[in-house]
Short mmCIF file of C-alpha atoms in Angstrom, two decimals:
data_model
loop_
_atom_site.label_atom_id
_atom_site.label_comp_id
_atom_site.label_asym_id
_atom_site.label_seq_id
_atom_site.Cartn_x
_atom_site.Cartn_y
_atom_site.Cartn_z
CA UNK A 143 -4.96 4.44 18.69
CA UNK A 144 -2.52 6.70 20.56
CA UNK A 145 -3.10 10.22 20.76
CA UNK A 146 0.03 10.52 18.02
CA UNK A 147 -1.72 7.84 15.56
CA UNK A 148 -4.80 9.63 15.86
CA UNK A 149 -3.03 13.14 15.18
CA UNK A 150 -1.34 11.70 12.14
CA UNK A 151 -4.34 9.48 10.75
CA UNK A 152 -6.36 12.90 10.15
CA UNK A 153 -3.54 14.93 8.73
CA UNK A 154 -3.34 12.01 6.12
CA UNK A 155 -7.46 11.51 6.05
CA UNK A 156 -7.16 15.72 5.76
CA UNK A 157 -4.33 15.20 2.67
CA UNK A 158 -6.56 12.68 1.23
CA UNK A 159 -9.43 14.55 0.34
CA UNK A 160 -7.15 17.45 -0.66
CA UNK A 161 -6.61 18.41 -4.69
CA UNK A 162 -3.13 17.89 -4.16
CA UNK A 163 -1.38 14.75 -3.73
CA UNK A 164 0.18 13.71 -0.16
CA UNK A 165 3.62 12.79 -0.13
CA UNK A 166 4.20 12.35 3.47
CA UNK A 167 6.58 10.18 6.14
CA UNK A 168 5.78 8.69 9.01
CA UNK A 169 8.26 7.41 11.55
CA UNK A 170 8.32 5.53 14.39
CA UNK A 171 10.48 2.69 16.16
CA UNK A 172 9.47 -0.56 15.41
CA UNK A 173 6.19 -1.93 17.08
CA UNK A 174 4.89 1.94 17.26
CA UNK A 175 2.10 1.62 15.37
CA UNK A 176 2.80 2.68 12.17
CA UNK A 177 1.07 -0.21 10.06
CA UNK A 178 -2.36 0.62 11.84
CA UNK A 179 -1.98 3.95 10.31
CA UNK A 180 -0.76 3.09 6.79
CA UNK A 181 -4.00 0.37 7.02
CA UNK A 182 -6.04 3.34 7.44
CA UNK A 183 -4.77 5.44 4.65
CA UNK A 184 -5.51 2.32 2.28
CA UNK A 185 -9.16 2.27 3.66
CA UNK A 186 -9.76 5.20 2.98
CA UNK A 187 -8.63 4.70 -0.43
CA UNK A 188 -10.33 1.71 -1.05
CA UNK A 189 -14.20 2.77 0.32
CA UNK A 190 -12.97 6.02 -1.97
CA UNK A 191 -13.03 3.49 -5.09
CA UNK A 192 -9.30 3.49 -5.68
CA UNK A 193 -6.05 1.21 -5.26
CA UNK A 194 -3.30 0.96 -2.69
CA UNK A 195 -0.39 -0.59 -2.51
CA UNK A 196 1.98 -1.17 -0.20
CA UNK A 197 5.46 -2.15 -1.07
CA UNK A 198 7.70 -3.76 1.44
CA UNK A 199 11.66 -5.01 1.35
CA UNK A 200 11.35 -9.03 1.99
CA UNK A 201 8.51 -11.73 1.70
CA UNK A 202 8.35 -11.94 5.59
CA UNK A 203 7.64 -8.85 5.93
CA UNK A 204 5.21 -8.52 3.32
CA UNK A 205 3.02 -12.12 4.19
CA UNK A 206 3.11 -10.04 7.98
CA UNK A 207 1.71 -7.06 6.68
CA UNK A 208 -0.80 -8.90 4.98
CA UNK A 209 -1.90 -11.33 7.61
CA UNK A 210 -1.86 -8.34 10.12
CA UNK A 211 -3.85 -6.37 7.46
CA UNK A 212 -6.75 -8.99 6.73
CA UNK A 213 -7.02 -9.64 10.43
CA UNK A 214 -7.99 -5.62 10.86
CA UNK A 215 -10.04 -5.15 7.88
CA UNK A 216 -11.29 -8.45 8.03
CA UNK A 217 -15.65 -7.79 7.97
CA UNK A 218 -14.99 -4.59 5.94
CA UNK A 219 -15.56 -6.32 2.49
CA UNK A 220 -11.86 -5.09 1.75
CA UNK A 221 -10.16 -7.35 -1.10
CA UNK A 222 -6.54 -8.01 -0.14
CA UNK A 223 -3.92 -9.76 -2.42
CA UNK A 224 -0.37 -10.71 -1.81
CA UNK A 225 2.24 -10.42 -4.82
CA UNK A 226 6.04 -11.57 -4.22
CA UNK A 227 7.84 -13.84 -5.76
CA UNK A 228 6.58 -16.92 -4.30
CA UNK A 229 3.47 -17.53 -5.42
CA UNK A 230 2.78 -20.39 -9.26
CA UNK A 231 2.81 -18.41 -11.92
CA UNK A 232 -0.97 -18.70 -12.74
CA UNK A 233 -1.58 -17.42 -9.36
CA UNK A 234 0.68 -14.40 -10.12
CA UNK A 235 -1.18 -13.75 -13.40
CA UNK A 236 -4.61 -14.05 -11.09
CA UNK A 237 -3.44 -11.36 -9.36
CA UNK A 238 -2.12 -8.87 -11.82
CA UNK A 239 -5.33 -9.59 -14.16
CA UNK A 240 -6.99 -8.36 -11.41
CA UNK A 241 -5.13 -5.38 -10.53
CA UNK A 242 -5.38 -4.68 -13.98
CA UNK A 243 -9.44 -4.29 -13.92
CA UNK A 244 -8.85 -0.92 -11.87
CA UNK A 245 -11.12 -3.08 -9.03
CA UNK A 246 -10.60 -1.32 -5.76
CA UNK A 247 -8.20 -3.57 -3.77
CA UNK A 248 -5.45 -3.51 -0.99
CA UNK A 249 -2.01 -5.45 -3.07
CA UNK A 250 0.77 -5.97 -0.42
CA UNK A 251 4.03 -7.22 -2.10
CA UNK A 252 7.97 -6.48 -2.36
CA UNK A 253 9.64 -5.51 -5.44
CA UNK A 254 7.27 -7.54 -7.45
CA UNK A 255 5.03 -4.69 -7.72
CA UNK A 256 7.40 -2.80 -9.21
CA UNK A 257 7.94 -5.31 -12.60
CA UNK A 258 6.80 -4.03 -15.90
CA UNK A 259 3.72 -6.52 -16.48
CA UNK A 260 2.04 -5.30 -12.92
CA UNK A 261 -0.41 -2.04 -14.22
CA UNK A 262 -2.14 -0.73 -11.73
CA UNK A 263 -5.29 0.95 -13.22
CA UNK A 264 -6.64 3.60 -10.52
CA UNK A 265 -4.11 3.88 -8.09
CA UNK A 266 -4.47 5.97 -5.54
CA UNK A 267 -2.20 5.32 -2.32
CA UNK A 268 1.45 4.39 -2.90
CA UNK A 269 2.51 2.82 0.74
CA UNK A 270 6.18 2.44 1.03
CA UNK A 271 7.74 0.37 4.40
CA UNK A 272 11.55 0.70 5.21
CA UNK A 273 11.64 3.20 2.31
CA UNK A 274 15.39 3.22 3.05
CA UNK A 275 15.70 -0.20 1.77
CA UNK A 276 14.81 0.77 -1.62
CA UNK A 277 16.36 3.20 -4.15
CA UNK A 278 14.43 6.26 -5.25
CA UNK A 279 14.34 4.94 -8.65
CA UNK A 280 12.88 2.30 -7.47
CA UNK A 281 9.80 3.96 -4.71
CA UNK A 282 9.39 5.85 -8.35
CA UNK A 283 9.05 3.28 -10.32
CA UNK A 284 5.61 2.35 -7.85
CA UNK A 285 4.14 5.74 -7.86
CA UNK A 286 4.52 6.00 -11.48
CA UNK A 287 2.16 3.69 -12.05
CA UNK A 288 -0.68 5.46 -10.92
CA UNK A 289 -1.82 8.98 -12.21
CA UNK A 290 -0.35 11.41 -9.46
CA UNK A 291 -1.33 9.15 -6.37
CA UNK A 292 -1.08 9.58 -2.45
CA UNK A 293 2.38 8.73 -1.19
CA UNK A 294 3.03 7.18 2.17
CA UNK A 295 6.39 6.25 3.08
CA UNK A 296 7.18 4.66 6.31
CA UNK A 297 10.54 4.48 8.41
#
């Protein structure tokens, strides 16, 4: 990590453990290392027992965060799952059975994490990439589902 990743990975590690929830921004040109941090965060929140999700604009981006993120966390024991628009829809209702059980798991996906039949049980880190490309109504609609989690929001 860069001295700045490290800086910002304990402010949100320091957040974290705080009573209060984080709402916080991180921003950075593209390829500066901003997914390594947001992978963090959603360790933390994992090993802490919780959910995260992270909640991207298009299904490229989202099967690259998720390839990039089981590469990293691969040999942690971290469950990751992968919820656009693509996959059958048995394999969709796999996955929201799942995230229904409150299990602690990583769920990388675009707007489908945002439908009505997706309830998160423990949620506890909302991660947001190219916030801009989504309304407000919409990065809402995400947090929501969880009882007062972390937000992360990434430009």
């Amino acid at each position: 990590l860069t001295d700045a990743q490290t800086k910002v990975v304990r402010e949100i590690l320091r957040d974290q453990k705080s009573k209060y929830s984080m709402n916080r921004l991180v921003q950075g040109d593209v390829g500066s290392g901003k997914t390594i941090v947001a992978i963090i965060a959603m360790f933390n929140v994992i090993k802490n027992g919780y959910q995260a999700s992270l909640m991207v604009p298009t299904e490229i981006l989202a099967n690259q965060h998720y390839a990039e993120t089981s590469k990293i966390l691969n040999g942690f024991k971290v469950e990751i799952e992968l919820l656009t628009g693509r996959p059958s829809l048995k394999e969709k209702r796999r996955i929201k059975e799942r995230i229904a059980t409150g299990e602690p798991i990583i769920v990388i996906g675009t707007h489908a994490l945002i439908q009505e039949d997706v309830d998160f049980t423990n949620l506890g880190l909302v991660v947001t990439d190219e916030q801009h490309r989504f309304g407000v109504e919409q990065r809402n609609k995400l947090i929501n589902k969880g009882r007062r989690p972390d937000v992360l929001v990434m430009t």
